[in-house]
PDB file of C-alpha atoms in Angstrom:
ATOM      1  CA  UNK A 147     -96.449  44.984  12.628  1.00  0.00           C
ATOM      2  CA  UNK A 148     -93.468  46.785  14.063  1.00  0.00           C
ATOM      3  CA  UNK A 149     -92.808  50.437  13.393  1.00  0.00           C
ATOM      4  CA  UNK A 150     -89.224  51.631  13.735  1.00  0.00           C
ATOM      5  CA  UNK A 151     -88.324  55.308  13.980  1.00  0.00           C
ATOM      6  CA  UNK A 152     -84.707  56.446  13.820  1.00  0.00           C
ATOM      7  CA  UNK A 153     -83.313  59.742  15.070  1.00  0.00           C
ATOM      8  CA  UNK A 154     -80.004  61.375  15.918  1.00  0.00           C
ATOM      9  CA  UNK A 155     -78.481  61.881  12.488  1.00  0.00           C
ATOM     10  CA  UNK A 156     -76.940  65.140  11.384  1.00  0.00           C
ATOM     11  CA  UNK A 157     -74.015  66.991   9.873  1.00  0.00           C
ATOM     12  CA  UNK A 158     -70.717  66.660  11.738  1.00  0.00           C
ATOM     13  CA  UNK A 159     -67.011  67.043  11.074  1.00  0.00           C
ATOM     14  CA  UNK A 160     -64.514  64.228  10.736  1.00  0.00           C
ATOM     15  CA  UNK A 161     -63.498  62.970  14.164  1.00  0.00           C
ATOM     16  CA  UNK A 162     -66.786  63.922  15.801  1.00  0.00           C
ATOM     17  CA  UNK A 163     -69.282  61.592  17.454  1.00  0.00           C
ATOM     18  CA  UNK A 164     -72.989  60.912  17.027  1.00  0.00           C
ATOM     19  CA  UNK A 165     -75.507  58.659  18.723  1.00  0.00           C
ATOM     20  CA  UNK A 166     -78.370  57.248  16.714  1.00  0.00           C
ATOM     21  CA  UNK A 167     -81.554  55.953  18.314  1.00  0.00           C
ATOM     22  CA  UNK A 168     -84.291  53.697  16.989  1.00  0.00           C
ATOM     23  CA  UNK A 169     -87.565  53.337  18.852  1.00  0.00           C
ATOM     24  CA  UNK A 170     -89.760  50.313  18.129  1.00  0.00           C
ATOM     25  CA  UNK A 171     -93.496  50.441  18.607  1.00  0.00           C
ATOM     26  CA  UNK A 172     -94.389  46.766  18.954  1.00  0.00           C
ATOM     27  CA  UNK A 173     -94.348  44.461  21.987  1.00  0.00           C
ATOM     28  CA  UNK A 174     -91.875  41.957  20.525  1.00  0.00           C
ATOM     29  CA  UNK A 175     -88.813  44.202  20.566  1.00  0.00           C
ATOM     30  CA  UNK A 176     -87.041  42.341  23.359  1.00  0.00           C
ATOM     31  CA  UNK A 177     -87.433  38.928  21.701  1.00  0.00           C
ATOM     32  CA  UNK A 178     -85.571  39.525  18.463  1.00  0.00           C
ATOM     33  CA  UNK A 179     -82.294  40.659  16.999  1.00  0.00           C
ATOM     34  CA  UNK A 180     -81.784  44.216  15.822  1.00  0.00           C
ATOM     35  CA  UNK A 181     -79.291  45.756  13.436  1.00  0.00           C
ATOM     36  CA  UNK A 182     -78.081  48.912  11.767  1.00  0.00           C
ATOM     37  CA  UNK A 183     -77.452  49.147   8.044  1.00  0.00           C
ATOM     38  CA  UNK A 184     -76.437  52.122   5.931  1.00  0.00           C
ATOM     39  CA  UNK A 185     -76.650  53.209   2.336  1.00  0.00           C
ATOM     40  CA  UNK A 186     -74.483  55.825   0.682  1.00  0.00           C
ATOM     41  CA  UNK A 187     -75.494  57.517  -2.591  1.00  0.00           C
ATOM     42  CA  UNK A 188     -74.933  55.193  -5.524  1.00  0.00           C
ATOM     43  CA  UNK A 189     -74.022  52.255  -3.322  1.00  0.00           C
ATOM     44  CA  UNK A 190     -75.773  49.157  -2.037  1.00  0.00           C
ATOM     45  CA  UNK A 191     -77.130  48.962   1.487  1.00  0.00           C
ATOM     46  CA  UNK A 192     -74.420  47.596   3.759  1.00  0.00           C
ATOM     47  CA  UNK A 193     -74.311  46.003   7.179  1.00  0.00           C
ATOM     48  CA  UNK A 194     -73.001  48.121  10.040  1.00  0.00           C
ATOM     49  CA  UNK A 195     -73.752  46.323  13.317  1.00  0.00           C
ATOM     50  CA  UNK A 196     -76.130  43.805  14.864  1.00  0.00           C
ATOM     51  CA  UNK A 197     -77.143  42.816  18.378  1.00  0.00           C
ATOM     52  CA  UNK A 198     -78.836  39.730  19.761  1.00  0.00           C
ATOM     53  CA  UNK A 199     -82.177  39.831  21.560  1.00  0.00           C
ATOM     54  CA  UNK A 200     -80.500  39.949  24.979  1.00  0.00           C
ATOM     55  CA  UNK A 201     -77.727  42.326  24.007  1.00  0.00           C
ATOM     56  CA  UNK A 202     -75.096  39.761  24.942  1.00  0.00           C
ATOM     57  CA  UNK A 203     -73.845  39.223  21.413  1.00  0.00           C
ATOM     58  CA  UNK A 204     -72.869  41.854  18.861  1.00  0.00           C
ATOM     59  CA  UNK A 205     -71.355  41.886  15.370  1.00  0.00           C
ATOM     60  CA  UNK A 206     -69.711  44.714  13.464  1.00  0.00           C
ATOM     61  CA  UNK A 207     -68.575  45.445   9.961  1.00  0.00           C
ATOM     62  CA  UNK A 208     -64.797  45.674   9.778  1.00  0.00           C
ATOM     63  CA  UNK A 209     -65.069  49.271   8.632  1.00  0.00           C
ATOM     64  CA  UNK A 210     -66.679  50.398  11.890  1.00  0.00           C
ATOM     65  CA  UNK A 211     -65.182  47.991  14.412  1.00  0.00           C
ATOM     66  CA  UNK A 212     -63.597  49.785  17.385  1.00  0.00           C
ATOM     67  CA  UNK A 213     -65.357  53.042  16.426  1.00  0.00           C
ATOM     68  CA  UNK A 214     -69.074  52.172  16.627  1.00  0.00           C
ATOM     69  CA  UNK A 215     -70.984  50.514  19.466  1.00  0.00           C
ATOM     70  CA  UNK A 216     -74.443  48.980  19.150  1.00  0.00           C
ATOM     71  CA  UNK A 217     -76.598  48.612  22.252  1.00  0.00           C
ATOM     72  CA  UNK A 218     -80.229  48.198  23.209  1.00  0.00           C
ATOM     73  CA  UNK A 219     -82.582  49.021  26.059  1.00  0.00           C
ATOM     74  CA  UNK A 220     -85.316  46.409  26.025  1.00  0.00           C
ATOM     75  CA  UNK A 221     -87.257  48.160  28.757  1.00  0.00           C
ATOM     76  CA  UNK A 222     -87.523  51.232  26.513  1.00  0.00           C
ATOM     77  CA  UNK A 223     -87.838  49.404  23.181  1.00  0.00           C
ATOM     78  CA  UNK A 224     -84.861  51.366  21.929  1.00  0.00           C
ATOM     79  CA  UNK A 225     -81.806  50.510  19.851  1.00  0.00           C
ATOM     80  CA  UNK A 226     -78.700  52.698  19.825  1.00  0.00           C
ATOM     81  CA  UNK A 227     -75.637  53.192  17.669  1.00  0.00           C
ATOM     82  CA  UNK A 228     -72.825  55.216  19.211  1.00  0.00           C
ATOM     83  CA  UNK A 229     -70.453  56.415  16.517  1.00  0.00           C
ATOM     84  CA  UNK A 230     -67.033  57.816  17.372  1.00  0.00           C
ATOM     85  CA  UNK A 231     -64.138  59.040  15.220  1.00  0.00           C
ATOM     86  CA  UNK A 232     -66.468  59.568  12.305  1.00  0.00           C
ATOM     87  CA  UNK A 233     -64.991  59.645   8.823  1.00  0.00           C
ATOM     88  CA  UNK A 234     -66.321  61.128   5.564  1.00  0.00           C
ATOM     89  CA  UNK A 235     -66.806  57.585   4.272  1.00  0.00           C
ATOM     90  CA  UNK A 236     -69.351  57.024   7.060  1.00  0.00           C
ATOM     91  CA  UNK A 237     -71.687  59.436   5.269  1.00  0.00           C
ATOM     92  CA  UNK A 238     -74.908  57.574   4.477  1.00  0.00           C
ATOM     93  CA  UNK A 239     -78.530  57.089   5.407  1.00  0.00           C
ATOM     94  CA  UNK A 240     -78.605  54.829   8.451  1.00  0.00           C
ATOM     95  CA  UNK A 241     -81.454  52.348   8.896  1.00  0.00           C
ATOM     96  CA  UNK A 242     -82.417  50.255  11.880  1.00  0.00           C
ATOM     97  CA  UNK A 243     -83.871  46.834  11.269  1.00  0.00           C
ATOM     98  CA  UNK A 244     -85.625  44.177  13.325  1.00  0.00           C
ATOM     99  CA  UNK A 245     -85.958  40.461  12.787  1.00  0.00           C
ATOM    100  CA  UNK A 246     -89.296  38.795  13.471  1.00  0.00           C
ATOM    101  CA  UNK A 247     -87.938  35.262  13.555  1.00  0.00           C
ATOM    102  CA  UNK A 248     -84.412  35.266  15.004  1.00  0.00           C
ATOM    103  CA  UNK A 249     -82.720  36.419  18.165  1.00  0.00           C
ATOM    104  CA  UNK A 250     -79.213  36.084  16.737  1.00  0.00           C
ATOM    105  CA  UNK A 251     -77.044  38.985  15.607  1.00  0.00           C
ATOM    106  CA  UNK A 252     -77.035  38.378  11.845  1.00  0.00           C
ATOM    107  CA  UNK A 253     -75.219  40.515   9.295  1.00  0.00           C
ATOM    108  CA  UNK A 254     -77.410  39.675   6.306  1.00  0.00           C
ATOM    109  CA  UNK A 255     -80.128  42.168   5.436  1.00  0.00           C
ATOM    110  CA  UNK A 256     -82.429  39.326   4.366  1.00  0.00           C
ATOM    111  CA  UNK A 257     -82.648  38.197   7.997  1.00  0.00           C
ATOM    112  CA  UNK A 258     -84.473  41.385   8.954  1.00  0.00           C
ATOM    113  CA  UNK A 259     -88.142  41.982   8.405  1.00  0.00           C
ATOM    114  CA  UNK A 260     -88.923  45.475   9.630  1.00  0.00           C
ATOM    115  CA  UNK A 261     -87.093  48.631   8.638  1.00  0.00           C
ATOM    116  CA  UNK A 262     -87.136  52.238   9.705  1.00  0.00           C
ATOM    117  CA  UNK A 263     -87.294  55.201   7.364  1.00  0.00           C
ATOM    118  CA  UNK A 264     -83.640  56.083   7.863  1.00  0.00           C
ATOM    119  CA  UNK A 265     -81.692  59.010   9.291  1.00  0.00           C
ATOM    120  CA  UNK A 266     -79.028  60.931   7.382  1.00  0.00           C
ATOM    121  CA  UNK A 267     -75.489  61.100   8.703  1.00  0.00           C
ATOM    122  CA  UNK A 268     -73.127  63.442   6.884  1.00  0.00           C
ATOM    123  CA  UNK A 269     -69.467  63.715   7.849  1.00  0.00           C
ATOM    124  CA  UNK A 270     -67.479  66.575   6.370  1.00  0.00           C
ATOM    125  CA  UNK A 271     -63.719  66.472   5.985  1.00  0.00           C
TER     126      UNK A 271
END
């Protein structure tokens, strides 16, 4: 059973940057794909970015492409999301997720088996 713990959220102004981290507790971190999803109040959870087991392949939602960067450090069991040029519409709870059966960077939440508790990102205008 993997435990995922996110950190790095906060309150920032539009145009600012944040870097989210997600530390995984289990030994299988480096074998499987990881992703970030987010959920704004009153909205469904949506895909943000995903990364393959090796880090060689990434996928992004159109809304964050060219502003967000997903990366991973397999030696430290850590996933990152660097967010630049933040907008008020980026305000949401951000969740990291890990697959236990695939190394590919999928965008579908159903492909992920373990989830963190979430970290709040609030962007003021």
